[in-house]
Short mmCIF file of N, CA, C and O in Angstrom, two decimals:
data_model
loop_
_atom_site.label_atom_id
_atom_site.label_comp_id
_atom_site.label_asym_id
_atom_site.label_seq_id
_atom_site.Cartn_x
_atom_site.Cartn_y
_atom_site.Cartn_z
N UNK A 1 -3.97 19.02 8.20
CA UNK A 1 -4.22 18.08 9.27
C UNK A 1 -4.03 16.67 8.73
O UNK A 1 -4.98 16.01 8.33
N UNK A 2 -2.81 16.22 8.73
CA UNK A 2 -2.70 14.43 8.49
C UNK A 2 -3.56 13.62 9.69
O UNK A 2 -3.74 13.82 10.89
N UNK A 3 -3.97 12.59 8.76
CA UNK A 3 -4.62 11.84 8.98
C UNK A 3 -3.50 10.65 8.67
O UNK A 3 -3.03 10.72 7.53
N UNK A 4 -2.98 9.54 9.51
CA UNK A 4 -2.24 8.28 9.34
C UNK A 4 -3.41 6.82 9.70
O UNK A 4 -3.79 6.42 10.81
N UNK A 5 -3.69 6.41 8.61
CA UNK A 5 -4.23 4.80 9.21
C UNK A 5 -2.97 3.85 8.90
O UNK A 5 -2.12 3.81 8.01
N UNK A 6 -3.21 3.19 9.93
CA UNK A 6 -2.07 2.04 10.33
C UNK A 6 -2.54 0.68 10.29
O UNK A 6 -2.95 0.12 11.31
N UNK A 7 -2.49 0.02 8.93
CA UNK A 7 -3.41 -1.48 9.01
C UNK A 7 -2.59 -2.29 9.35
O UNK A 7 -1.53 -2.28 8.73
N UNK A 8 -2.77 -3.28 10.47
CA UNK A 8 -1.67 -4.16 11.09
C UNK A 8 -2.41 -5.43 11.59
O UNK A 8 -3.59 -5.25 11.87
N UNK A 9 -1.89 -6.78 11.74
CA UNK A 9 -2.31 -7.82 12.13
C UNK A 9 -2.53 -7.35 13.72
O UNK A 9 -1.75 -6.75 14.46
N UNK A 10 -3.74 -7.81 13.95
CA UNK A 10 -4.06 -7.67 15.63
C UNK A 10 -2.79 -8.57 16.65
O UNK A 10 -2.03 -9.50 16.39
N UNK A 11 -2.97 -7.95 17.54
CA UNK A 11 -1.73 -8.73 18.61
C UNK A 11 -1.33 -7.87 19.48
O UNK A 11 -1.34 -8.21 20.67
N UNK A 12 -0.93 -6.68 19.14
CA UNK A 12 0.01 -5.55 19.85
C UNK A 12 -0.86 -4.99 20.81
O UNK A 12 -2.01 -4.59 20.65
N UNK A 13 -0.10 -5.02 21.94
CA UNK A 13 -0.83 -4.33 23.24
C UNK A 13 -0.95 -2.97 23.14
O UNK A 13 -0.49 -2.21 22.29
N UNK A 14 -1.74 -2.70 24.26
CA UNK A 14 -1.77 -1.19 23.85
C UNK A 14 -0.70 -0.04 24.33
O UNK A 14 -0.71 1.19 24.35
N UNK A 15 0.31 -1.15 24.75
CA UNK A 15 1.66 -0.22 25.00
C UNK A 15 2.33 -0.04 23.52
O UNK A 15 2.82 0.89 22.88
N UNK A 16 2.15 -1.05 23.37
CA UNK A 16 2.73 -1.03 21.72
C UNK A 16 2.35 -0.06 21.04
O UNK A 16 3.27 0.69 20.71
N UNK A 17 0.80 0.39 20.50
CA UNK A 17 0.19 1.03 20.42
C UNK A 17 0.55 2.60 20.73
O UNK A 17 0.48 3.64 20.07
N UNK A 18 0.80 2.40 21.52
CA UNK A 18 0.86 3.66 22.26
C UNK A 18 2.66 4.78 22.05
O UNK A 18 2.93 5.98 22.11
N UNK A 19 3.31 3.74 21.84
CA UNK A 19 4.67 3.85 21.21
C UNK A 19 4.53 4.79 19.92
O UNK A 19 4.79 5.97 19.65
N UNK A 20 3.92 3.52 19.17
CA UNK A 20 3.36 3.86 17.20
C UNK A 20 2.53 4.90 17.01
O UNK A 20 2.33 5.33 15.88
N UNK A 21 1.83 5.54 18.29
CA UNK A 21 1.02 6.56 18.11
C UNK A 21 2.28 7.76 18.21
O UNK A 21 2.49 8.48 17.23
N UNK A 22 2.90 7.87 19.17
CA UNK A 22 3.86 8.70 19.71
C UNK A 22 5.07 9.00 18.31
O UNK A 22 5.69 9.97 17.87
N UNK A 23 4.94 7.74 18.02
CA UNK A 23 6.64 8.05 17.25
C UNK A 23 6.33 8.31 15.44
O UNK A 23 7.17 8.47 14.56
N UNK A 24 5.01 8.30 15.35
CA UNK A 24 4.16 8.52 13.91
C UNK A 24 4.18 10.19 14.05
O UNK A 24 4.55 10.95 13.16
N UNK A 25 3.68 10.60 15.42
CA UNK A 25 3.40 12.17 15.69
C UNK A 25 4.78 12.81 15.83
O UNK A 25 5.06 13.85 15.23
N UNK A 26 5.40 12.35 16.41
CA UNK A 26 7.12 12.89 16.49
C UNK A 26 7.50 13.00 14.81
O UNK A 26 7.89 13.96 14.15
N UNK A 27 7.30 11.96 14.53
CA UNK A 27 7.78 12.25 12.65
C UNK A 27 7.40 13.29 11.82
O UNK A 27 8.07 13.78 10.92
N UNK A 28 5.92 13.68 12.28
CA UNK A 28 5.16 14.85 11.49
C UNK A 28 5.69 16.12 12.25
O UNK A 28 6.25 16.93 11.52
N UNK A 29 5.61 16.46 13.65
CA UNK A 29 6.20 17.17 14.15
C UNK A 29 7.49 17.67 13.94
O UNK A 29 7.74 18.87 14.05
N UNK A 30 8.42 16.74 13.62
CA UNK A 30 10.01 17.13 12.67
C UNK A 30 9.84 18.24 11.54
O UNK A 30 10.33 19.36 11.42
N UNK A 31 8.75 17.29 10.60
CA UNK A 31 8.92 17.76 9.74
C UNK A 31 7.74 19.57 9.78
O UNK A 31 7.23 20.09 8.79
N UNK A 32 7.67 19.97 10.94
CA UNK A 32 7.06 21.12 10.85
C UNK A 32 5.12 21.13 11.27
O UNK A 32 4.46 22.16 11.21
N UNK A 33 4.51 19.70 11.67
CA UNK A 33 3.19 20.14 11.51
C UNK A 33 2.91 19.85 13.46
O UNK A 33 3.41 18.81 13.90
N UNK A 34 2.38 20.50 14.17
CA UNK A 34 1.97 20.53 14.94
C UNK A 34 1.44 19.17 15.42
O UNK A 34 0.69 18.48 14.73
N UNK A 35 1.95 18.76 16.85
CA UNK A 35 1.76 17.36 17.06
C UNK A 35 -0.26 17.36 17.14
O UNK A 35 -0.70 16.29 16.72
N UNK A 36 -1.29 18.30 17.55
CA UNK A 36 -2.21 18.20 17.80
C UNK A 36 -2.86 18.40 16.74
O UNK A 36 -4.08 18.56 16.76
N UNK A 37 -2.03 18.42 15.43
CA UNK A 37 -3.23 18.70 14.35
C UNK A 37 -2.93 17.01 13.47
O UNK A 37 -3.32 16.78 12.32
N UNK A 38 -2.14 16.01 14.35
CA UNK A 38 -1.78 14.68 13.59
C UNK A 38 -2.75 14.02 14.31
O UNK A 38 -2.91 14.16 15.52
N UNK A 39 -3.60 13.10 13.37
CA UNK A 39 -4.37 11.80 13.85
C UNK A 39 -4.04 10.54 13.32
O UNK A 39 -4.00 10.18 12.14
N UNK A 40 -3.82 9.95 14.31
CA UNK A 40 -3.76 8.37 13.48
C UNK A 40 -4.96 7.46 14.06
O UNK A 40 -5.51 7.76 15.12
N UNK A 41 -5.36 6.28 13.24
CA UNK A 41 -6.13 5.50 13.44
C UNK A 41 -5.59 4.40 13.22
O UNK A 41 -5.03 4.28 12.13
N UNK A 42 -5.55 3.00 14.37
CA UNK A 42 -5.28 2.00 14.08
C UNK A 42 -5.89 0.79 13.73
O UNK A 42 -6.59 0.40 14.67
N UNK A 43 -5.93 0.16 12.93
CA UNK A 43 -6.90 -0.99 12.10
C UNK A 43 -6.29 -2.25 12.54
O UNK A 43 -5.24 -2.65 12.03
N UNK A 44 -6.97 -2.93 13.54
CA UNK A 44 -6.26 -3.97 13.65
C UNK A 44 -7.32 -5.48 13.07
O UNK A 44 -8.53 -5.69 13.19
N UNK A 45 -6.15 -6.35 12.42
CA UNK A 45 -7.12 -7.10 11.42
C UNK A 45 -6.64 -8.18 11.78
O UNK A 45 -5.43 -8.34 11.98
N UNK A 46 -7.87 -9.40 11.94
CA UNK A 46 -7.32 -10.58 12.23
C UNK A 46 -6.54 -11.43 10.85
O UNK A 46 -6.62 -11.08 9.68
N UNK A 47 -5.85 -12.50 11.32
CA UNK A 47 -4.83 -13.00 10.20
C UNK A 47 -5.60 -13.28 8.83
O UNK A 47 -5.33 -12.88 7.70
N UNK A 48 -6.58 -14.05 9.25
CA UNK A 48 -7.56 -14.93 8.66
C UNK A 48 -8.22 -14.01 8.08
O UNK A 48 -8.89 -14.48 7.16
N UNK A 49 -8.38 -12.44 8.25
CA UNK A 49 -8.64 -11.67 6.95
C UNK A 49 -7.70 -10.92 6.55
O UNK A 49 -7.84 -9.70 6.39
N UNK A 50 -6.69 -11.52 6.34
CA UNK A 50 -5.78 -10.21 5.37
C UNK A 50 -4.95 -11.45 4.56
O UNK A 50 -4.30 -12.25 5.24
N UNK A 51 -5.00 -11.56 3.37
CA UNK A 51 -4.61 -11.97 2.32
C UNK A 51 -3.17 -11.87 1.79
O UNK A 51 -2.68 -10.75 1.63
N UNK A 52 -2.34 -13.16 1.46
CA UNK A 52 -1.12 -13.01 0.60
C UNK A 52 -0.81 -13.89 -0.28
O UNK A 52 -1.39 -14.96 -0.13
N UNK A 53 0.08 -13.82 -1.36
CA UNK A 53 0.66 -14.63 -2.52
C UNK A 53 -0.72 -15.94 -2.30
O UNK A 53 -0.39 -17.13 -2.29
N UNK A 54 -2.13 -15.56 -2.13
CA UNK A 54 -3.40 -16.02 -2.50
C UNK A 54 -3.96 -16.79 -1.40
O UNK A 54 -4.86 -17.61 -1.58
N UNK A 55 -3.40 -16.54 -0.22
CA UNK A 55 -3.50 -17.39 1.22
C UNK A 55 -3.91 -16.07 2.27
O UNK A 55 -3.60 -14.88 2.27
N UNK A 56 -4.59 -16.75 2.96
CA UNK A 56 -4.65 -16.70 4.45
C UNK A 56 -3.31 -16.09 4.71
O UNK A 56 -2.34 -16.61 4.14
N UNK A 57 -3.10 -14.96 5.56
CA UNK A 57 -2.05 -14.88 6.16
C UNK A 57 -1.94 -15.95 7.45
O UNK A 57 -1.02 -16.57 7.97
N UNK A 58 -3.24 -15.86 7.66
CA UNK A 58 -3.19 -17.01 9.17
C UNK A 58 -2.47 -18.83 9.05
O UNK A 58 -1.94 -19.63 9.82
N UNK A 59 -2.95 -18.78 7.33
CA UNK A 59 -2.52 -20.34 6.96
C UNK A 59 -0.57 -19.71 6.38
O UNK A 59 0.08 -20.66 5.94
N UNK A 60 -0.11 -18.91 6.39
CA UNK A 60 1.56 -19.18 5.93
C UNK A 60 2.57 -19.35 6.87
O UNK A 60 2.52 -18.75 7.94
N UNK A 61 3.44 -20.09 6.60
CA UNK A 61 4.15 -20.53 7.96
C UNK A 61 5.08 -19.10 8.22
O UNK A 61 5.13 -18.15 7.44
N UNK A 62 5.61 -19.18 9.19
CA UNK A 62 6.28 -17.94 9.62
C UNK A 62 7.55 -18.88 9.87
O UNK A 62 8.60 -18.41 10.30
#
């Protein structure tokens, strides 16, 4: 039984969501495991806590 967590900057609607759930389970399903025995969990994290090259992701310019 896979278990997928998905840590991602918050933003994405829950159509979005709902896509990444679908097309994570289609992948395991290819490869042979039953779409109802796949779980994913999504972690959505604001900018201002997830960290890079020693910054804020919220403070780097895009």
């Amino acid at each position: 039984m896979p278990v997928v967590i998905v840590e991602m900057w918050e933003g994405r609607t829950t159509e979005q969501k709902a896509k990444l759930i679908k097309s994570i389970t289609k992948a395991f399903s290819e490869i042979g495991v039953d779409a109802q025995h796949v779980s994913i969990i999504i972690h959505d994290i604001q900018q201002a806590n997830w960290g890079m090259s020693g910054k804020q992701a919220s403070k780097l310019t895009r």
